[in-house]
Amino acid sequence: MTAFDADVVIVGGGPVGLVTAIEARLAGLDALVLERHPGVVDKACGEGLMPGALPLLARLGVDPEGMPLRGVSYRSASGAADHRFAGPAGRGVRRTVLHAALRARALAAGARVERMRVTELATDADGVTVGGIRSRWLVGADGLHSTVRRLAGLAGRAGGVHRFGYVRHYALAPWTDLVEVHWSPRVEIYVTPVAPGLVGFAMLGPRRIAFDEALAELPELCARVTGAEHASSLAGAGPLRQRAVAPSRGRVLLVGDASGYVDAITGEGLRLGFAQARAAIASLTGGPAYAPEWRRITRGFRVTASVLVGAAGTPLRRAIVPAARRLPRLYGAIVEQLAR
Ligand SMILES: Cc1cc2nc3c(=O)[nH]c(=O)nc-3n(C[C@H](O)[C@H](O)[C@H](O)COP(=O)(O)OP(=O)(O)OC[C@H]3O[C@@H](n4cnc5c(N)ncnc54)[C@H](O)[C@@H]3O)c2cc1C
């Protein structure tokens, strides 16, 4: 008989890996998280939890502090298009606050978190072994550049444009309860209030665009930050588009960014990752098969994000905010889709 060190090993203790560990514990599985960094982990993120993410967290007993987000405002030199969510608000939550809350809940639920950078993986008929640790199943939650995806033979070729994200925080009193998306000719800057004196600026665009230069092309935002202190150093991530040929193979499942990602343009990564974590663990305990559930969860995101990123890279880019203003019902329907 094979001895297992855990029912499920989760590689990557970011938000989606920790949610997977909590889901596993609630399903009665013994869960071990292997994370390469110690303690609370920060990462470049727009930090907007869409409304649909909050019930997924509340079900797990996680309710992190932050600022209410009541809708989305697309803005450019031509004007602004605002849409307020029809239902409950989302929340801007500093990444470190979210991570600390999830980590504490995972540990309280009985999950183990150990420091390890996973570099190799072996699978056989009844289990998976990483770093000498043996489990029945392995979940790769190790982010955009997933090692598990590669080692499990699940890495695909991501076509299309390569976009990157950069984040900096300013010590500023929030001036809005909307996520503002400022469109310049080259980049989008997402402004998210995350605490009473703290606002995050997340820039999305091509590689090697200097954050301050791009910001200087947006006079409304420049005026806001004049004289404000930087509350974090610049952090980056990318390329954002990543592809897995399938979200699972045998005893290995992928969740979160590791399972494939299009772009942060719709601000949905966390909500999708939490829903994937739930579906992945359910599939191990008698629930529906994971791959069709993964496709169902991500379908709207894959379509909307691909269309928006496609348009953002063409001359149509300049027409996006004016179109959102001229077609408020369509714009509202798209924002409501993100709010689910
Ligand atoms: C600029 C930007 C803005 C964004 N804005 C938003 C937003 O407003 N709202 C939203 O919902 N989403 C947003 N996203 C997306 C969101 O950040 C991601 O979808 C989310 O972080 C995915 O979480 P994850 O746990 O899958 O991956 P990650 O957060 O990347 O966590 C992966 C973890 O795995 C660990 N790891 C990696 N390799 C190994 C290894 N070999 N061994 C052990 N550990 C390993 C890492 O250290 C890390 O802790 C944004 C992304 C970017 C880049």
PDB file of N, CA and C in Angstrom, residues 202-286:
ATOM      1  N   ALA A 202      -2.852  50.409 -11.512  1.00  0.00           N
ATOM      2  CA  ALA A 202      -2.360  49.241 -12.265  1.00  0.00           C
ATOM      3  C   ALA A 202      -2.367  49.590 -13.747  1.00  0.00           C
ATOM      4  N   MET A 203      -1.193  49.511 -14.358  1.00  0.00           N
ATOM      5  CA  MET A 203      -1.079  49.870 -15.775  1.00  0.00           C
ATOM      6  C   MET A 203      -0.972  48.601 -16.616  1.00  0.00           C
ATOM      7  N   LEU A 204      -1.744  48.512 -17.682  1.00  0.00           N
ATOM      8  CA  LEU A 204      -1.671  47.393 -18.620  1.00  0.00           C
ATOM      9  C   LEU A 204      -1.285  47.918 -19.986  1.00  0.00           C
ATOM     10  N   GLY A 205      -0.342  47.234 -20.639  1.00  0.00           N
ATOM     11  CA  GLY A 205       0.067  47.691 -21.962  1.00  0.00           C
ATOM     12  C   GLY A 205       1.233  46.875 -22.476  1.00  0.00           C
ATOM     13  N   PRO A 206       1.877  47.345 -23.558  1.00  0.00           N
ATOM     14  CA  PRO A 206       2.996  46.602 -24.131  1.00  0.00           C
ATOM     15  C   PRO A 206       4.203  46.583 -23.189  1.00  0.00           C
ATOM     16  N   ARG A 207       5.161  45.735 -23.520  1.00  0.00           N
ATOM     17  CA  ARG A 207       6.394  45.628 -22.736  1.00  0.00           C
ATOM     18  C   ARG A 207       7.186  46.934 -22.810  1.00  0.00           C
ATOM     19  N   ARG A 208       7.941  47.195 -21.776  1.00  0.00           N
ATOM     20  CA  ARG A 208       8.907  48.297 -21.731  1.00  0.00           C
ATOM     21  C   ARG A 208       8.270  49.670 -21.918  1.00  0.00           C
ATOM     22  N   ILE A 209       7.095  49.888 -21.322  1.00  0.00           N
ATOM     23  CA  ILE A 209       6.568  51.256 -21.280  1.00  0.00           C
ATOM     24  C   ILE A 209       6.835  51.771 -19.871  1.00  0.00           C
ATOM     25  N   ALA A 210       7.528  52.910 -19.791  1.00  0.00           N
ATOM     26  CA  ALA A 210       7.862  53.434 -18.473  1.00  0.00           C
ATOM     27  C   ALA A 210       6.580  53.955 -17.807  1.00  0.00           C
ATOM     28  N   PHE A 211       6.379  53.516 -16.558  1.00  0.00           N
ATOM     29  CA  PHE A 211       5.141  53.842 -15.838  1.00  0.00           C
ATOM     30  C   PHE A 211       4.918  55.356 -15.780  1.00  0.00           C
ATOM     31  N   ASP A 212       5.954  56.103 -15.386  1.00  0.00           N
ATOM     32  CA  ASP A 212       5.769  57.554 -15.211  1.00  0.00           C
ATOM     33  C   ASP A 212       5.512  58.258 -16.542  1.00  0.00           C
ATOM     34  N   GLU A 213       6.187  57.756 -17.597  1.00  0.00           N
ATOM     35  CA  GLU A 213       5.933  58.345 -18.936  1.00  0.00           C
ATOM     36  C   GLU A 213       4.491  58.118 -19.362  1.00  0.00           C
ATOM     37  N   ALA A 214       4.000  56.906 -19.124  1.00  0.00           N
ATOM     38  CA  ALA A 214       2.621  56.586 -19.520  1.00  0.00           C
ATOM     39  C   ALA A 214       1.633  57.400 -18.689  1.00  0.00           C
ATOM     40  N   LEU A 215       1.944  57.549 -17.411  1.00  0.00           N
ATOM     41  CA  LEU A 215       1.071  58.336 -16.535  1.00  0.00           C
ATOM     42  C   LEU A 215       1.007  59.790 -16.998  1.00  0.00           C
ATOM     43  N   ALA A 216       2.154  60.290 -17.481  1.00  0.00           N
ATOM     44  CA  ALA A 216       2.219  61.703 -17.919  1.00  0.00           C
ATOM     45  C   ALA A 216       1.299  61.967 -19.112  1.00  0.00           C
ATOM     46  N   GLU A 217       0.897  60.880 -19.810  1.00  0.00           N
ATOM     47  CA  GLU A 217      -0.012  61.054 -20.953  1.00  0.00           C
ATOM     48  C   GLU A 217      -1.468  61.157 -20.507  1.00  0.00           C
ATOM     49  N   LEU A 218      -1.708  61.079 -19.199  1.00  0.00           N
ATOM     50  CA  LEU A 218      -3.086  61.142 -18.671  1.00  0.00           C
ATOM     51  C   LEU A 218      -3.178  62.307 -17.680  1.00  0.00           C
ATOM     52  N   PRO A 219      -3.452  63.518 -18.172  1.00  0.00           N
ATOM     53  CA  PRO A 219      -3.397  64.721 -17.322  1.00  0.00           C
ATOM     54  C   PRO A 219      -4.309  64.637 -16.098  1.00  0.00           C
ATOM     55  N   GLU A 220      -5.496  64.000 -16.247  1.00  0.00           N
ATOM     56  CA  GLU A 220      -6.424  63.919 -15.103  1.00  0.00           C
ATOM     57  C   GLU A 220      -5.776  63.138 -13.951  1.00  0.00           C
ATOM     58  N   LEU A 221      -5.103  62.029 -14.289  1.00  0.00           N
ATOM     59  CA  LEU A 221      -4.459  61.225 -13.247  1.00  0.00           C
ATOM     60  C   LEU A 221      -3.208  61.892 -12.703  1.00  0.00           C
ATOM     61  N   CYS A 222      -2.461  62.542 -13.611  1.00  0.00           N
ATOM     62  CA  CYS A 222      -1.241  63.246 -13.166  1.00  0.00           C
ATOM     63  C   CYS A 222      -1.582  64.273 -12.107  1.00  0.00           C
ATOM     64  N   ALA A 223      -2.682  64.990 -12.336  1.00  0.00           N
ATOM     65  CA  ALA A 223      -3.096  66.024 -11.374  1.00  0.00           C
ATOM     66  C   ALA A 223      -3.416  65.368 -10.030  1.00  0.00           C
ATOM     67  N   ARG A 224      -4.014  64.195 -10.052  1.00  0.00           N
ATOM     68  CA  ARG A 224      -4.360  63.495  -8.799  1.00  0.00           C
ATOM     69  C   ARG A 224      -3.123  63.134  -7.983  1.00  0.00           C
ATOM     70  N   VAL A 225      -2.033  62.707  -8.662  1.00  0.00           N
ATOM     71  CA  VAL A 225      -0.892  62.168  -7.912  1.00  0.00           C
ATOM     72  C   VAL A 225       0.184  63.216  -7.626  1.00  0.00           C
ATOM     73  N   THR A 226      -0.007  64.415  -8.154  1.00  0.00           N
ATOM     74  CA  THR A 226       1.007  65.440  -7.911  1.00  0.00           C
ATOM     75  C   THR A 226       1.180  65.640  -6.401  1.00  0.00           C
ATOM     76  N   GLY A 227       2.405  65.454  -5.927  1.00  0.00           N
ATOM     77  CA  GLY A 227       2.709  65.651  -4.503  1.00  0.00           C
ATOM     78  C   GLY A 227       2.388  64.451  -3.636  1.00  0.00           C
ATOM     79  N   ALA A 228       1.753  63.409  -4.192  1.00  0.00           N
ATOM     80  CA  ALA A 228       1.401  62.231  -3.373  1.00  0.00           C
ATOM     81  C   ALA A 228       2.617  61.322  -3.240  1.00  0.00           C
ATOM     82  N   GLU A 229       2.773  60.737  -2.055  1.00  0.00           N
ATOM     83  CA  GLU A 229       3.902  59.811  -1.826  1.00  0.00           C
ATOM     84  C   GLU A 229       3.635  58.453  -2.465  1.00  0.00           C
ATOM     85  N   HIS A 230       4.695  57.821  -2.989  1.00  0.00           N
ATOM     86  CA  HIS A 230       4.579  56.425  -3.425  1.00  0.00           C
ATOM     87  C   HIS A 230       4.435  55.564  -2.172  1.00  0.00           C
ATOM     88  N   ALA A 231       3.428  54.707  -2.144  1.00  0.00           N
ATOM     89  CA  ALA A 231       3.244  53.840  -0.981  1.00  0.00           C
ATOM     90  C   ALA A 231       3.711  52.413  -1.262  1.00  0.00           C
ATOM     91  N   SER A 232       4.177  52.150  -2.471  1.00  0.00           N
ATOM     92  CA  SER A 232       4.804  50.852  -2.777  1.00  0.00           C
ATOM     93  C   SER A 232       5.762  51.080  -3.928  1.00  0.00           C
ATOM     94  N   SER A 233       6.746  50.167  -4.066  1.00  0.00           N
ATOM     95  CA  SER A 233       7.617  50.295  -5.235  1.00  0.00           C
ATOM     96  C   SER A 233       6.924  49.641  -6.429  1.00  0.00           C
ATOM     97  N   LEU A 234       7.372  49.997  -7.624  1.00  0.00           N
ATOM     98  CA  LEU A 234       6.733  49.499  -8.841  1.00  0.00           C
ATOM     99  C   LEU A 234       6.924  47.988  -8.937  1.00  0.00           C
ATOM    100  N   ALA A 235       5.805  47.265  -9.174  1.00  0.00           N
ATOM    101  CA  ALA A 235       5.875  45.804  -9.359  1.00  0.00           C
ATOM    102  C   ALA A 235       5.289  45.471 -10.721  1.00  0.00           C
ATOM    103  N   GLY A 236       5.819  44.437 -11.350  1.00  0.00           N
ATOM    104  CA  GLY A 236       5.338  44.092 -12.691  1.00  0.00           C
ATOM    105  C   GLY A 236       4.999  42.621 -12.819  1.00  0.00           C
ATOM    106  N   ALA A 237       4.270  42.263 -13.878  1.00  0.00           N
ATOM    107  CA  ALA A 237       3.932  40.863 -14.185  1.00  0.00           C
ATOM    108  C   ALA A 237       3.696  40.740 -15.682  1.00  0.00           C
ATOM    109  N   GLY A 238       4.009  39.553 -16.225  1.00  0.00           N
ATOM    110  CA  GLY A 238       3.708  39.313 -17.629  1.00  0.00           C
ATOM    111  C   GLY A 238       4.743  38.425 -18.287  1.00  0.00           C
ATOM    112  N   PRO A 239       4.588  38.099 -19.576  1.00  0.00           N
ATOM    113  CA  PRO A 239       3.410  38.424 -20.370  1.00  0.00           C
ATOM    114  C   PRO A 239       2.146  37.784 -19.786  1.00  0.00           C
ATOM    115  N   LEU A 240       1.032  38.504 -19.919  1.00  0.00           N
ATOM    116  CA  LEU A 240      -0.194  38.082 -19.244  1.00  0.00           C
ATOM    117  C   LEU A 240      -0.847  36.898 -19.941  1.00  0.00           C
ATOM    118  N   ARG A 241      -0.773  36.859 -21.282  1.00  0.00           N
ATOM    119  CA  ARG A 241      -1.469  35.775 -21.998  1.00  0.00           C
ATOM    120  C   ARG A 241      -0.691  34.472 -21.857  1.00  0.00           C
ATOM    121  N   GLN A 242      -1.342  33.461 -21.266  1.00  0.00           N
ATOM    122  CA  GLN A 242      -0.738  32.148 -21.050  1.00  0.00           C
ATOM    123  C   GLN A 242      -1.768  31.097 -21.393  1.00  0.00           C
ATOM    124  N   ARG A 243      -1.322  29.954 -21.893  1.00  0.00           N
ATOM    125  CA  ARG A 243      -2.275  28.938 -22.310  1.00  0.00           C
ATOM    126  C   ARG A 243      -1.885  27.556 -21.788  1.00  0.00           C
ATOM    127  N   ALA A 244      -2.890  26.827 -21.336  1.00  0.00           N
ATOM    128  CA  ALA A 244      -2.696  25.401 -21.008  1.00  0.00           C
ATOM    129  C   ALA A 244      -3.478  24.608 -22.044  1.00  0.00           C
ATOM    130  N   VAL A 245      -2.921  23.484 -22.503  1.00  0.00           N
ATOM    131  CA  VAL A 245      -3.645  22.685 -23.502  1.00  0.00           C
ATOM    132  C   VAL A 245      -4.894  22.052 -22.879  1.00  0.00           C
ATOM    133  N   ALA A 246      -4.880  21.843 -21.576  1.00  0.00           N
ATOM    134  CA  ALA A 246      -6.059  21.345 -20.851  1.00  0.00           C
ATOM    135  C   ALA A 246      -5.881  21.762 -19.387  1.00  0.00           C
ATOM    136  N   PRO A 247      -6.978  21.908 -18.631  1.00  0.00           N
ATOM    137  CA  PRO A 247      -6.825  22.312 -17.224  1.00  0.00           C
ATOM    138  C   PRO A 247      -6.486  21.149 -16.301  1.00  0.00           C
ATOM    139  N   SER A 248      -6.446  19.930 -16.813  1.00  0.00           N
ATOM    140  CA  SER A 248      -6.053  18.798 -15.957  1.00  0.00           C
ATOM    141  C   SER A 248      -5.544  17.659 -16.823  1.00  0.00           C
ATOM    142  N   ARG A 249      -4.747  16.829 -16.198  1.00  0.00           N
ATOM    143  CA  ARG A 249      -4.306  15.585 -16.851  1.00  0.00           C
ATOM    144  C   ARG A 249      -4.043  14.579 -15.746  1.00  0.00           C
ATOM    145  N   GLY A 250      -4.769  13.453 -15.776  1.00  0.00           N
ATOM    146  CA  GLY A 250      -4.588  12.442 -14.743  1.00  0.00           C
ATOM    147  C   GLY A 250      -4.819  13.025 -13.361  1.00  0.00           C
ATOM    148  N   ARG A 251      -3.823  12.930 -12.499  1.00  0.00           N
ATOM    149  CA  ARG A 251      -3.961  13.379 -11.109  1.00  0.00           C
ATOM    150  C   ARG A 251      -3.473  14.818 -10.886  1.00  0.00           C
ATOM    151  N   VAL A 252      -3.201  15.508 -11.974  1.00  0.00           N
ATOM    152  CA  VAL A 252      -2.728  16.904 -11.864  1.00  0.00           C
ATOM    153  C   VAL A 252      -3.811  17.847 -12.396  1.00  0.00           C
ATOM    154  N   LEU A 253      -4.166  18.863 -11.595  1.00  0.00           N
ATOM    155  CA  LEU A 253      -5.165  19.856 -12.001  1.00  0.00           C
ATOM    156  C   LEU A 253      -4.527  21.243 -11.919  1.00  0.00           C
ATOM    157  N   LEU A 254      -4.931  22.140 -12.800  1.00  0.00           N
ATOM    158  CA  LEU A 254      -4.419  23.521 -12.776  1.00  0.00           C
ATOM    159  C   LEU A 254      -5.548  24.468 -12.401  1.00  0.00           C
ATOM    160  N   VAL A 255      -5.237  25.445 -11.528  1.00  0.00           N
ATOM    161  CA  VAL A 255      -6.229  26.464 -11.155  1.00  0.00           C
ATOM    162  C   VAL A 255      -5.577  27.843 -11.219  1.00  0.00           C
ATOM    163  N   GLY A 256      -6.410  28.890 -11.275  1.00  0.00           N
ATOM    164  CA  GLY A 256      -5.907  30.260 -11.289  1.00  0.00           C
ATOM    165  C   GLY A 256      -5.140  30.549 -12.558  1.00  0.00           C
ATOM    166  N   ASP A 257      -4.195  31.495 -12.485  1.00  0.00           N
ATOM    167  CA  ASP A 257      -3.436  31.892 -13.669  1.00  0.00           C
ATOM    168  C   ASP A 257      -2.678  30.720 -14.289  1.00  0.00           C
ATOM    169  N   ALA A 258      -2.310  29.741 -13.472  1.00  0.00           N
ATOM    170  CA  ALA A 258      -1.580  28.573 -13.984  1.00  0.00           C
ATOM    171  C   ALA A 258      -2.389  27.823 -15.031  1.00  0.00           C
ATOM    172  N   SER A 259      -3.723  27.915 -14.958  1.00  0.00           N
ATOM    173  CA  SER A 259      -4.578  27.144 -15.875  1.00  0.00           C
ATOM    174  C   SER A 259      -4.801  27.873 -17.196  1.00  0.00           C
ATOM    175  N   GLY A 260      -4.156  29.040 -17.350  1.00  0.00           N
ATOM    176  CA  GLY A 260      -4.294  29.823 -18.581  1.00  0.00           C
ATOM    177  C   GLY A 260      -4.942  31.156 -18.264  1.00  0.00           C
ATOM    178  N   TYR A 261      -4.508  32.198 -18.981  1.00  0.00           N
ATOM    179  CA  TYR A 261      -4.972  33.551 -18.661  1.00  0.00           C
ATOM    180  C   TYR A 261      -4.974  34.344 -19.953  1.00  0.00           C
ATOM    181  N   VAL A 262      -5.898  35.278 -20.073  1.00  0.00           N
ATOM    182  CA  VAL A 262      -5.923  36.118 -21.274  1.00  0.00           C
ATOM    183  C   VAL A 262      -5.303  37.473 -20.958  1.00  0.00           C
ATOM    184  N   ASP A 263      -5.877  38.178 -19.983  1.00  0.00           N
ATOM    185  CA  ASP A 263      -5.412  39.534 -19.692  1.00  0.00           C
ATOM    186  C   ASP A 263      -6.144  40.025 -18.444  1.00  0.00           C
ATOM    187  N   ALA A 264      -5.569  41.044 -17.806  1.00  0.00           N
ATOM    188  CA  ALA A 264      -6.215  41.614 -16.621  1.00  0.00           C
ATOM    189  C   ALA A 264      -7.232  42.689 -17.011  1.00  0.00           C
ATOM    190  N   ILE A 265      -7.481  42.865 -18.297  1.00  0.00           N
ATOM    191  CA  ILE A 265      -8.305  43.981 -18.783  1.00  0.00           C
ATOM    192  C   ILE A 265      -9.721  43.966 -18.195  1.00  0.00           C
ATOM    193  N   THR A 266     -10.225  42.770 -17.802  1.00  0.00           N
ATOM    194  CA  THR A 266     -11.571  42.717 -17.230  1.00  0.00           C
ATOM    195  C   THR A 266     -11.570  42.620 -15.694  1.00  0.00           C
ATOM    196  N   GLY A 267     -10.392  42.556 -15.084  1.00  0.00           N
ATOM    197  CA  GLY A 267     -10.306  42.566 -13.617  1.00  0.00           C
ATOM    198  C   GLY A 267     -10.980  41.370 -12.947  1.00  0.00           C
ATOM    199  N   GLU A 268     -10.940  40.203 -13.588  1.00  0.00           N
ATOM    200  CA  GLU A 268     -11.703  39.056 -13.068  1.00  0.00           C
ATOM    201  C   GLU A 268     -10.842  37.914 -12.543  1.00  0.00           C
ATOM    202  N   GLY A 269      -9.503  38.040 -12.613  1.00  0.00           N
ATOM    203  CA  GLY A 269      -8.651  36.886 -12.339  1.00  0.00           C
ATOM    204  C   GLY A 269      -8.956  36.199 -11.013  1.00  0.00           C
ATOM    205  N   LEU A 270      -9.161  36.971  -9.969  1.00  0.00           N
ATOM    206  CA  LEU A 270      -9.349  36.363  -8.648  1.00  0.00           C
ATOM    207  C   LEU A 270     -10.683  35.623  -8.566  1.00  0.00           C
ATOM    208  N   ARG A 271     -11.753  36.274  -9.029  1.00  0.00           N
ATOM    209  CA  ARG A 271     -13.070  35.617  -8.981  1.00  0.00           C
ATOM    210  C   ARG A 271     -13.030  34.283  -9.741  1.00  0.00           C
ATOM    211  N   LEU A 272     -12.433  34.304 -10.926  1.00  0.00           N
ATOM    212  CA  LEU A 272     -12.363  33.076 -11.729  1.00  0.00           C
ATOM    213  C   LEU A 272     -11.534  32.013 -11.016  1.00  0.00           C
ATOM    214  N   GLY A 273     -10.400  32.436 -10.458  1.00  0.00           N
ATOM    215  CA  GLY A 273      -9.524  31.484  -9.772  1.00  0.00           C
ATOM    216  C   GLY A 273     -10.227  30.841  -8.580  1.00  0.00           C
ATOM    217  N   PHE A 274     -10.995  31.637  -7.825  1.00  0.00           N
ATOM    218  CA  PHE A 274     -11.703  31.076  -6.658  1.00  0.00           C
ATOM    219  C   PHE A 274     -12.757  30.056  -7.128  1.00  0.00           C
ATOM    220  N   ALA A 275     -13.446  30.389  -8.218  1.00  0.00           N
ATOM    221  CA  ALA A 275     -14.463  29.455  -8.738  1.00  0.00           C
ATOM    222  C   ALA A 275     -13.799  28.178  -9.261  1.00  0.00           C
ATOM    223  N   GLN A 276     -12.639  28.320  -9.894  1.00  0.00           N
ATOM    224  CA  GLN A 276     -11.911  27.132 -10.377  1.00  0.00           C
ATOM    225  C   GLN A 276     -11.470  26.262  -9.201  1.00  0.00           C
ATOM    226  N   ALA A 277     -10.987  26.898  -8.132  1.00  0.00           N
ATOM    227  CA  ALA A 277     -10.529  26.149  -6.954  1.00  0.00           C
ATOM    228  C   ALA A 277     -11.663  25.286  -6.408  1.00  0.00           C
ATOM    229  N   ARG A 278     -12.838  25.881  -6.330  1.00  0.00           N
ATOM    230  CA  ARG A 278     -14.000  25.148  -5.812  1.00  0.00           C
ATOM    231  C   ARG A 278     -14.325  23.958  -6.720  1.00  0.00           C
ATOM    232  N   ALA A 279     -14.337  24.224  -8.033  1.00  0.00           N
ATOM    233  CA  ALA A 279     -14.679  23.157  -8.994  1.00  0.00           C
ATOM    234  C   ALA A 279     -13.626  22.055  -8.991  1.00  0.00           C
ATOM    235  N   ALA A 280     -12.358  22.439  -8.846  1.00  0.00           N
ATOM    236  CA  ALA A 280     -11.285  21.434  -8.856  1.00  0.00           C
ATOM    237  C   ALA A 280     -11.441  20.487  -7.674  1.00  0.00           C
ATOM    238  N   ILE A 281     -11.641  21.036  -6.486  1.00  0.00           N
ATOM    239  CA  ILE A 281     -11.779  20.171  -5.297  1.00  0.00           C
ATOM    240  C   ILE A 281     -13.074  19.359  -5.378  1.00  0.00           C
ATOM    241  N   ALA A 282     -14.150  19.971  -5.874  1.00  0.00           N
ATOM    242  CA  ALA A 282     -15.416  19.215  -6.008  1.00  0.00           C
ATOM    243  C   ALA A 282     -15.203  18.004  -6.916  1.00  0.00           C
ATOM    244  N   SER A 283     -14.399  18.182  -7.970  1.00  0.00           N
ATOM    245  CA  SER A 283     -14.195  17.072  -8.912  1.00  0.00           C
ATOM    246  C   SER A 283     -13.458  15.901  -8.260  1.00  0.00           C
ATOM    247  N   LEU A 284     -12.706  16.180  -7.194  1.00  0.00           N
ATOM    248  CA  LEU A 284     -11.968  15.105  -6.500  1.00  0.00           C
ATOM    249  C   LEU A 284     -12.843  14.373  -5.486  1.00  0.00           C
ATOM    250  N   THR A 285     -14.006  14.947  -5.216  1.00  0.00           N
ATOM    251  CA  THR A 285     -14.846  14.374  -4.151  1.00  0.00           C
ATOM    252  C   THR A 285     -16.248  14.044  -4.688  1.00  0.00           C
ATOM    253  N   GLY A 286     -16.290  13.567  -5.931  1.00  0.00           N
ATOM    254  CA  GLY A 286     -17.564  13.073  -6.476  1.00  0.00           C
ATOM    255  C   GLY A 286     -18.354  14.086  -7.281  1.00  0.00           C
TER     256      GLY A 286
END
